[in-house]
Tab-separated table of C-alpha atoms in Angstrom:
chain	number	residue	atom	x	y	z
A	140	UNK	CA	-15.852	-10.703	16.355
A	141	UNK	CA	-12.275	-12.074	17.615
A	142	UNK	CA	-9.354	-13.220	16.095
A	143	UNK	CA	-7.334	-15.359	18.517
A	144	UNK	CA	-3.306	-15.405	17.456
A	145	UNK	CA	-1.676	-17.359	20.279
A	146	UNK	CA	1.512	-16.310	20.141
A	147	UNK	CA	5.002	-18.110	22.283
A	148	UNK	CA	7.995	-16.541	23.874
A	149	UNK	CA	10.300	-19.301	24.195
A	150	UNK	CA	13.936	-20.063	25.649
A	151	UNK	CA	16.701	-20.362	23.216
A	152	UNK	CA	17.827	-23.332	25.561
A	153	UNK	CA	21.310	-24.051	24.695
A	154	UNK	CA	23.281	-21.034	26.316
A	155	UNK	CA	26.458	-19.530	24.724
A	156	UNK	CA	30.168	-20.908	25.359
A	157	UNK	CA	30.787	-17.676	27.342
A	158	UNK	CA	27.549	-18.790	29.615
A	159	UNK	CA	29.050	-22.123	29.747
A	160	UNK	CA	32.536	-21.057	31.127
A	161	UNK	CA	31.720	-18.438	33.274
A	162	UNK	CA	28.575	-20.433	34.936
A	163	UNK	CA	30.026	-20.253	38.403
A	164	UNK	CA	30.688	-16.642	38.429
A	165	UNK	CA	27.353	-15.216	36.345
A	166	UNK	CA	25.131	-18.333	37.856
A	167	UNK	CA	22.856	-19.969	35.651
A	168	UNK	CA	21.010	-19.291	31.991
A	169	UNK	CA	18.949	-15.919	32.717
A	170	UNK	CA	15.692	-16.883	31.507
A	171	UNK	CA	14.456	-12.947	32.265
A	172	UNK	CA	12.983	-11.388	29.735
A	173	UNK	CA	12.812	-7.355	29.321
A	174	UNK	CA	12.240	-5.490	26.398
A	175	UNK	CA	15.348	-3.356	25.114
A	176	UNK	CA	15.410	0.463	25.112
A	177	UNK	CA	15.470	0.627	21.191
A	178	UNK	CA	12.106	-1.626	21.467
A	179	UNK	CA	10.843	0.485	24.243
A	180	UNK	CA	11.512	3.829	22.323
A	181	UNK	CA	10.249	2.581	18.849
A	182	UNK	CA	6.926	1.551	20.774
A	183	UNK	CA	6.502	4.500	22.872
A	184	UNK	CA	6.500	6.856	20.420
A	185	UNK	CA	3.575	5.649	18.671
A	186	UNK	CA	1.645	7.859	20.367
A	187	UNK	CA	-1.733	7.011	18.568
A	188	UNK	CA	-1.531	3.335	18.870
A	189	UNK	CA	-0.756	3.890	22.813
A	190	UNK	CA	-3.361	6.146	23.593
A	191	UNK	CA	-5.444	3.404	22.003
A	192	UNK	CA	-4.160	0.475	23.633
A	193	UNK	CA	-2.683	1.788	26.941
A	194	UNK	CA	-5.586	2.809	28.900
A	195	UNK	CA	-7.341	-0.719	29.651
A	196	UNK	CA	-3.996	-1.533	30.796
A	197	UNK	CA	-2.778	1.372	32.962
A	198	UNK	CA	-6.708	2.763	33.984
A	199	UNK	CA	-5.677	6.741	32.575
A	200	UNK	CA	-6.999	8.360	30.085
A	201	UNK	CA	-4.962	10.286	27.474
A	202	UNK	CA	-6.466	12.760	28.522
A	203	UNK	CA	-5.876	13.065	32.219
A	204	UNK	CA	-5.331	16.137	33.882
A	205	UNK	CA	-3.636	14.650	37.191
A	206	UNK	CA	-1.425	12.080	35.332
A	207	UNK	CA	1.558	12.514	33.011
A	208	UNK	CA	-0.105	9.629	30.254
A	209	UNK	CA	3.422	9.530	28.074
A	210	UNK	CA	5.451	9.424	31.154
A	211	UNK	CA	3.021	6.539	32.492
A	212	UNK	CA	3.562	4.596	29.427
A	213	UNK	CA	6.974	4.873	29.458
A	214	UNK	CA	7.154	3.560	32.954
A	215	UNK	CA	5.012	0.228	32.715
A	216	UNK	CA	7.203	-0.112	29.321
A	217	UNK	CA	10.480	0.231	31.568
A	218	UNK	CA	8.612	-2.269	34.196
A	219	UNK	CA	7.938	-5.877	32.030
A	220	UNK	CA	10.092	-8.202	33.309
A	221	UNK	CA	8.964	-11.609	32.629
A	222	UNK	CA	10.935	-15.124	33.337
A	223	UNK	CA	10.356	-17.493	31.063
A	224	UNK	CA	9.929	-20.783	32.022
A	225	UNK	CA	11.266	-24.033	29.476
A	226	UNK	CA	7.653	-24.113	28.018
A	227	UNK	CA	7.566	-20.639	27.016
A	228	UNK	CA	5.069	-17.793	27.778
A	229	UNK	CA	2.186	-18.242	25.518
A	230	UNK	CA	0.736	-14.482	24.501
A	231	UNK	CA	-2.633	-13.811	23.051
A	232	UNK	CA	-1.982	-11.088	20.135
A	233	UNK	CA	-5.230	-11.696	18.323
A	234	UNK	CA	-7.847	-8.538	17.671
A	235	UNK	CA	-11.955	-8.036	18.530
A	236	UNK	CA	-13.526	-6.056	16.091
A	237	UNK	CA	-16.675	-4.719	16.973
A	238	UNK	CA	-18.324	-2.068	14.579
A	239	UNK	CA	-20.706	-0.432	16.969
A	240	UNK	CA	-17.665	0.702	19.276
A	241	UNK	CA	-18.603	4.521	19.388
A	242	UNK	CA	-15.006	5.381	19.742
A	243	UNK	CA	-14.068	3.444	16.299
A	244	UNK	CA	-17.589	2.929	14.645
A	245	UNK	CA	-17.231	6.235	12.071
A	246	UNK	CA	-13.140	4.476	10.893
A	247	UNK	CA	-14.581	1.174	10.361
A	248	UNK	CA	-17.385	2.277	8.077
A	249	UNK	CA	-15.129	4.786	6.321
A	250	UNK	CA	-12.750	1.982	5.808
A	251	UNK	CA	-14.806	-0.030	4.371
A	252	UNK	CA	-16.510	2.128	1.974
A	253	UNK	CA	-13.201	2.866	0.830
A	254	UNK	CA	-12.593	-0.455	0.125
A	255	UNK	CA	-15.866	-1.775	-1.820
A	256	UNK	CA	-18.007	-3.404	0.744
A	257	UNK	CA	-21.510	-2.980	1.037
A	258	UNK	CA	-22.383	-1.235	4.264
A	259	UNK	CA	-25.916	-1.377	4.096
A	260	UNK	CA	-26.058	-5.190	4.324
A	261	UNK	CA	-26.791	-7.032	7.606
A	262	UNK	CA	-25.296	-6.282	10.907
A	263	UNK	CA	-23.373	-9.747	11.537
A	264	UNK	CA	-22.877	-10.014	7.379
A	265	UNK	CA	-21.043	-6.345	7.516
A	266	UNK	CA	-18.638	-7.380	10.647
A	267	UNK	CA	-17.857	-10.400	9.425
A	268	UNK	CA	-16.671	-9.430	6.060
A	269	UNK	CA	-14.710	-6.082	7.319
A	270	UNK	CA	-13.636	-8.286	9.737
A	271	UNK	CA	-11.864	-10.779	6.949
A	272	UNK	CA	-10.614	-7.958	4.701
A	273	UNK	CA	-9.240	-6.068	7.392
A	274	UNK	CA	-7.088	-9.405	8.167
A	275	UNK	CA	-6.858	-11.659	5.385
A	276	UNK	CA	-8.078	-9.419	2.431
A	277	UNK	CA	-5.513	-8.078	-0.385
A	278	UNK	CA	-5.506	-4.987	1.214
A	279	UNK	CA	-5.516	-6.091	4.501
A	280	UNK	CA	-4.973	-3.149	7.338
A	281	UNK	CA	-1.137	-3.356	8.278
A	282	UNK	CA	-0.452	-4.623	11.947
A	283	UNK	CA	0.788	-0.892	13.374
A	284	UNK	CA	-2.587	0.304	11.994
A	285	UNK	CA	-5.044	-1.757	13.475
A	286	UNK	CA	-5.903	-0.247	16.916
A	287	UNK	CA	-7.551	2.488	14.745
A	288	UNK	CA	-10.256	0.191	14.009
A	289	UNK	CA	-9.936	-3.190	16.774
A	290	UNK	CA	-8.833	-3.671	20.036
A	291	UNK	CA	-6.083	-6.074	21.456
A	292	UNK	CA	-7.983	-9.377	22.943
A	293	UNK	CA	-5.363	-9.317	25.610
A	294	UNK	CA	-3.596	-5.889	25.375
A	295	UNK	CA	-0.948	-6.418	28.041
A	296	UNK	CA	0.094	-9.846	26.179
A	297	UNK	CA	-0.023	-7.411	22.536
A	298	UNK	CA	2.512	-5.115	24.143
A	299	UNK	CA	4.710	-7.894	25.410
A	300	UNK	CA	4.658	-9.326	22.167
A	301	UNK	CA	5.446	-6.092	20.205
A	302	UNK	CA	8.335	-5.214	22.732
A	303	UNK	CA	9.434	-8.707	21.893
A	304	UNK	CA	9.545	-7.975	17.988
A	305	UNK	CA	11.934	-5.207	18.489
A	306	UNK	CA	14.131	-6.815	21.432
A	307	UNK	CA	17.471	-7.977	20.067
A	308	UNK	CA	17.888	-11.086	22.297
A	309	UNK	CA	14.460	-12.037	20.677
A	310	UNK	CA	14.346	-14.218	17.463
A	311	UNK	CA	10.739	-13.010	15.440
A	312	UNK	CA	10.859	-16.619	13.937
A	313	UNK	CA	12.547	-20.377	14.729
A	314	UNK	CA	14.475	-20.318	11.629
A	315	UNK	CA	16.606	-16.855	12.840
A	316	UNK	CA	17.427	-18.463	16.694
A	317	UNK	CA	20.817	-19.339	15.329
A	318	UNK	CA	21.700	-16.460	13.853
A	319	UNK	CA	23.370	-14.422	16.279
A	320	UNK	CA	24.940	-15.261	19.915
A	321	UNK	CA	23.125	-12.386	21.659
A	322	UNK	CA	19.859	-14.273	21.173
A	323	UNK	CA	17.975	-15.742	24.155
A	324	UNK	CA	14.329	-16.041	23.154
A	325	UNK	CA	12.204	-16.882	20.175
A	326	UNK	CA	8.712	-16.257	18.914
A	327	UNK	CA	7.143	-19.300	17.256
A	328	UNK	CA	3.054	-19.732	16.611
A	329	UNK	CA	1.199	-23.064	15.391
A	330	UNK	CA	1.594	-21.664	11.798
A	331	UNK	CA	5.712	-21.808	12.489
A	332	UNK	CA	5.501	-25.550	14.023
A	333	UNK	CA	3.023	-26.481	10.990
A	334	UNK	CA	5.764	-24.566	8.447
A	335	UNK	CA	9.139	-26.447	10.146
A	336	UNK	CA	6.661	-29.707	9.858
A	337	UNK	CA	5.795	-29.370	6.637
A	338	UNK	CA	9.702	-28.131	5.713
A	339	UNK	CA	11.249	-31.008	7.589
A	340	UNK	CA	8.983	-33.677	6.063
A	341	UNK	CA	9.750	-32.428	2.459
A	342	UNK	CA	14.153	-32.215	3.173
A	343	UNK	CA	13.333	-35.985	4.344
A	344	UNK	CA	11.530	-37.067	1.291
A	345	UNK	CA	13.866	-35.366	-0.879
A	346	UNK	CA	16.648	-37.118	0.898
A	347	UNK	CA	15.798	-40.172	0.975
A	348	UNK	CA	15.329	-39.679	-2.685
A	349	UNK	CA	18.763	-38.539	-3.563
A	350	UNK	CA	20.413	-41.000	-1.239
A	351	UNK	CA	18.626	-43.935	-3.641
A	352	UNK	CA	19.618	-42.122	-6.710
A	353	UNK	CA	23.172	-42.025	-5.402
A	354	UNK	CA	23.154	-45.575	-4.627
A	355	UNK	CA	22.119	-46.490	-7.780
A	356	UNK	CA	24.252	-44.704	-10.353
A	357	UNK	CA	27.226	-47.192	-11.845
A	358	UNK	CA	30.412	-45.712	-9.866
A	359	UNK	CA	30.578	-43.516	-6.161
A	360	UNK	CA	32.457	-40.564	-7.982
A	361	UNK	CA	29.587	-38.389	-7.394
A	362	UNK	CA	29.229	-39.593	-3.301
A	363	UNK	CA	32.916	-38.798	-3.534
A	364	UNK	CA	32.556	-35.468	-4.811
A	365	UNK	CA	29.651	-34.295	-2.509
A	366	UNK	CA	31.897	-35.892	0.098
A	367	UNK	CA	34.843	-34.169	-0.478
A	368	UNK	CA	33.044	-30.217	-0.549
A	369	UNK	CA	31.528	-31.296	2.303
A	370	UNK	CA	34.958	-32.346	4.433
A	371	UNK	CA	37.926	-30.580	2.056
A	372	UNK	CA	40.160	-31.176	4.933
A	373	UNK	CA	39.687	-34.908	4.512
A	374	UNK	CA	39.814	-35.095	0.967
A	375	UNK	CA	42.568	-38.161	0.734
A	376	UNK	CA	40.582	-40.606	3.514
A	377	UNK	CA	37.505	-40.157	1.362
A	378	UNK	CA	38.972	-41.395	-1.602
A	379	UNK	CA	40.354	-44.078	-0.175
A	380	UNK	CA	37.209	-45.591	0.892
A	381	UNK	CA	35.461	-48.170	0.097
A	382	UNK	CA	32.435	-48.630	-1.406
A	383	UNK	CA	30.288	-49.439	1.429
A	384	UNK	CA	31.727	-47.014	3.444
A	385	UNK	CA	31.357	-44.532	0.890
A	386	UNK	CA	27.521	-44.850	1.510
A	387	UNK	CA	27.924	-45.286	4.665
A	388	UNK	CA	29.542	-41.860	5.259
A	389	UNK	CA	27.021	-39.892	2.957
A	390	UNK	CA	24.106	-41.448	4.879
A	391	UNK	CA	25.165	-39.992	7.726
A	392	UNK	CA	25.885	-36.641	5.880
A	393	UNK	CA	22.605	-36.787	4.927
A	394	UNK	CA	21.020	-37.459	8.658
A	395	UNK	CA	23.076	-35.379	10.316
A	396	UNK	CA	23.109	-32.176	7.922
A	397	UNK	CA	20.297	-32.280	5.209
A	398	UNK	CA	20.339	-29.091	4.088
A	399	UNK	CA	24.071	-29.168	3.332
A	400	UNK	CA	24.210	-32.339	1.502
A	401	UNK	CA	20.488	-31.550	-0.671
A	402	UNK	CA	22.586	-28.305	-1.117
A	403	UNK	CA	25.901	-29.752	-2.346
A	404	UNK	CA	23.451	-32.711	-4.177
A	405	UNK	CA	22.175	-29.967	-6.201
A	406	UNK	CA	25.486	-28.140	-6.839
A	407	UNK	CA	25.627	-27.654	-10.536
A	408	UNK	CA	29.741	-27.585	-10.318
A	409	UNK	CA	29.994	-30.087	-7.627
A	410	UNK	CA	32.749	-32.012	-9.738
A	411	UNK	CA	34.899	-29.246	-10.355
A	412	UNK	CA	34.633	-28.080	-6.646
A	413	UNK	CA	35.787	-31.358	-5.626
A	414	UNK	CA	39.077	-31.295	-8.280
A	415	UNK	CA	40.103	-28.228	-6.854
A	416	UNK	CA	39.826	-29.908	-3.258
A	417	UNK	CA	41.700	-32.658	-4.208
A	418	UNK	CA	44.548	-30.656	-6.054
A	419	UNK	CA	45.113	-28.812	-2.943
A	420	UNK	CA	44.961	-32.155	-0.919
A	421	UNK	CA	47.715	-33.287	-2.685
A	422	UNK	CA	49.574	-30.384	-2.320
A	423	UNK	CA	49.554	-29.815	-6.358
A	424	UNK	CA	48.273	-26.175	-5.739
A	425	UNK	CA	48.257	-23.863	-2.956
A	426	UNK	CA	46.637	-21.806	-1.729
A	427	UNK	CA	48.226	-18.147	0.079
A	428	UNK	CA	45.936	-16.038	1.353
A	429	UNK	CA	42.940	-15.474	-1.610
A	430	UNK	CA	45.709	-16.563	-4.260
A	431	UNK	CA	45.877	-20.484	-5.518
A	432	UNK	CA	49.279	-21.098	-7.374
A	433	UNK	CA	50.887	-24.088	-8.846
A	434	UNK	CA	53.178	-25.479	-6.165
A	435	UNK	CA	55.984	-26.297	-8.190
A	436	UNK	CA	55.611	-23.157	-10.678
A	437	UNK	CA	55.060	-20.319	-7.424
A	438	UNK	CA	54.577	-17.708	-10.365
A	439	UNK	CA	51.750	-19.366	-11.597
A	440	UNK	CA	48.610	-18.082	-10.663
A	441	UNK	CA	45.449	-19.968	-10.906
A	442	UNK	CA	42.791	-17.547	-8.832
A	443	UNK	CA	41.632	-15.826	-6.825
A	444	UNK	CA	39.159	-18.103	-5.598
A	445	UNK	CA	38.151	-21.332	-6.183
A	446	UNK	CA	35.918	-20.153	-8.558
A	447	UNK	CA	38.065	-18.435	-10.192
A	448	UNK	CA	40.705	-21.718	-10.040
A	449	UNK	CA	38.143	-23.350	-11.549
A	450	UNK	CA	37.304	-21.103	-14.606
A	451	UNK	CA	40.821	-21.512	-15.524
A	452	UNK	CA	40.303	-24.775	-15.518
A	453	UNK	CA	37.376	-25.264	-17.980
A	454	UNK	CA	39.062	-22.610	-20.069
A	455	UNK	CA	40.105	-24.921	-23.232
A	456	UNK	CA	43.549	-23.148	-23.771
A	457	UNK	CA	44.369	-24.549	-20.200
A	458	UNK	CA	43.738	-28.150	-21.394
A	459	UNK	CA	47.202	-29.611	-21.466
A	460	UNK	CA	48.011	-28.174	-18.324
A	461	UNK	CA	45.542	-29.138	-16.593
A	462	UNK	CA	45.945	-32.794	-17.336
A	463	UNK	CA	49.885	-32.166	-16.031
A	464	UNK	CA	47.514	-30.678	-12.606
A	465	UNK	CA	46.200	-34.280	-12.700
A	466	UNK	CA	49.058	-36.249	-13.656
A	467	UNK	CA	50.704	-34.786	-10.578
A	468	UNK	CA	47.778	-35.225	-8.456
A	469	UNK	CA	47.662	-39.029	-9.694
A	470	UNK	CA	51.314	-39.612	-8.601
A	471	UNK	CA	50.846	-37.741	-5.556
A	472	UNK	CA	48.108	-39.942	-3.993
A	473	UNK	CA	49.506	-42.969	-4.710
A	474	UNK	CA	53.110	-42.261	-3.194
């Protein structure tokens, strides 16, 4: 019984600035893949697993008397170089389960005695369900385990793909691509296209949503707010605005960075962000490395951070003065 996983290596396509300048001299994106030593080493030394896996691929036994198996394994390891064209390299990492293997027959039955199931029920009824709970079950048999009881559909495309896991300049999902210059490849299945799909339907939705709730509400102070956390270096263009162009601008906010503005939409202090902002627009407060001060009054210190600016602020003892912050603010805009 199989279980086909189609797995792709993919190119992170848009290369680093450093690529970008130094093109002539280090020629164009290297779209070679090889596993890193750490992956290499980490694999390698699971000496089990590879005495499981390793011998459809390399044609040695473990137990060979005229070859050096660890040394052999090492060396195809050392040895996968793949390019990678702009379509990716699609690997098969799926397992075939098949209880009357002699070599794995006695681990499969013990396993599944373990586990409740009924091994005295018909052959294809058996497989099947030791097959499910091995894979989907609650207490299904983790992924570094499995070659104790299955075998790899494709085993050279299963050690790619493993090597690949532990490879630095690989992402193990879309969503991490981003999150570190020294990446170069990604691993993305159906299930990851269906998840982005599903994720980038519901931001959309949930957009378009908030955008019509925005547009509807009486004044644009909240647009202006979201706005301003969004660009705090542009703070006194956006409140000069006007009203069209106000929606205009968060529209595009919205197209061109959903997450941000459902994130700053959501913000349950968005308001008292964007006062801060605009007190430091205006030059009422400054801010000196992680200190915020009152411009005029040096000595007085807000915060440490903007949070912390704006607990002083809500603080009722701080009131008054904070309608002087705002009286200043108020003269400073309109000078």
């Amino acid at each position: 019984m199989k279980y086909s996983r189609e797995i792709t290596l993919a190119l992170k396509l848009n290369p680093t600035m450093f690529q970008v300048v130094n093109r002539k001299a280090i020629g164009s994106f290297n779209t070679m893949f090889g596993p890193s030593n750490k992956a290499i080493s980490i694999l390698s030394s699971r000496n089990a697993e590879m005495a499981s896996i390793m011998p459809e691929i390399l044609g040695i036994s473990p137990d060979s008397r005229d070859t050096n198996f660890q040394e052999a394994v090492l060396k195809y390891l050392r040895t996968i170089i793949k390019e990678v064209p702009a379509e990716g390299i699609k690997l098969e990492t799926g397992w075939d389960l098949d209880i009357d293997n002699p070599f794995k027959k006695d681990e499969i039955l013990k396993w599944a005695k373990e586990h409740g199931i009924d091994t005295t029920q018909a052959h294809a009824k058996l497989e099947k369900e030791i097959f499910e709970a091995m894979l989907f079950g609650d207490k299904r048999v983790h992924e570094e385990l499995l070659f104790q009881y299955m075998k790899p559909i494709n085993p050279a495309d299963y050690v790619i793909w493993r090597l690949a896991l532990n490879t630095s300049t690989v992402a193990n999902k879309p969503e991490d691509v981003d999150k570190s210059t020294n990446i170069r490849f990604y691993l993305h299945s159906k299930e990851d296209a269906k998840r982005i799909k599903e994720a980038k339907t519901k931001t959309t939705v949930d957009t378009v949503q908030k955008l019509a709730t925005l547009y509807a509400e009486a004044n644009n102070d909240r647009i202006i707010d979201i706005l301003i956390c969004a660009n705090p270096n542009d703070v006194l263009s956006i409140i000069k605005k006007e009203p069209t162009d106000l929606q205009v601008a968060i529209t595009e906010l919205s197209q061109s960075n959903p997450d941000k503005f459902l994130d700053l939409y959501g913000k349950a202090e968005i308001k008292a962000y964007a006062q801060v902002h605009k007190l430091l627009a205006a030059q009422v407060i400054t801010k000196d490395g992680d200190k915020f001060f009152d411009t005029n009054h040096p000595d007085k210190v807000l915060g440490s951070s903007i949070e912390g600016v704006i607990a002083f602020l809500a603080d009722e003892a701080n009131k008054e003065y904070k309608s002087q912050l705002f009286t200043a603010y108020k003269a400073a805009i309109l000078n």
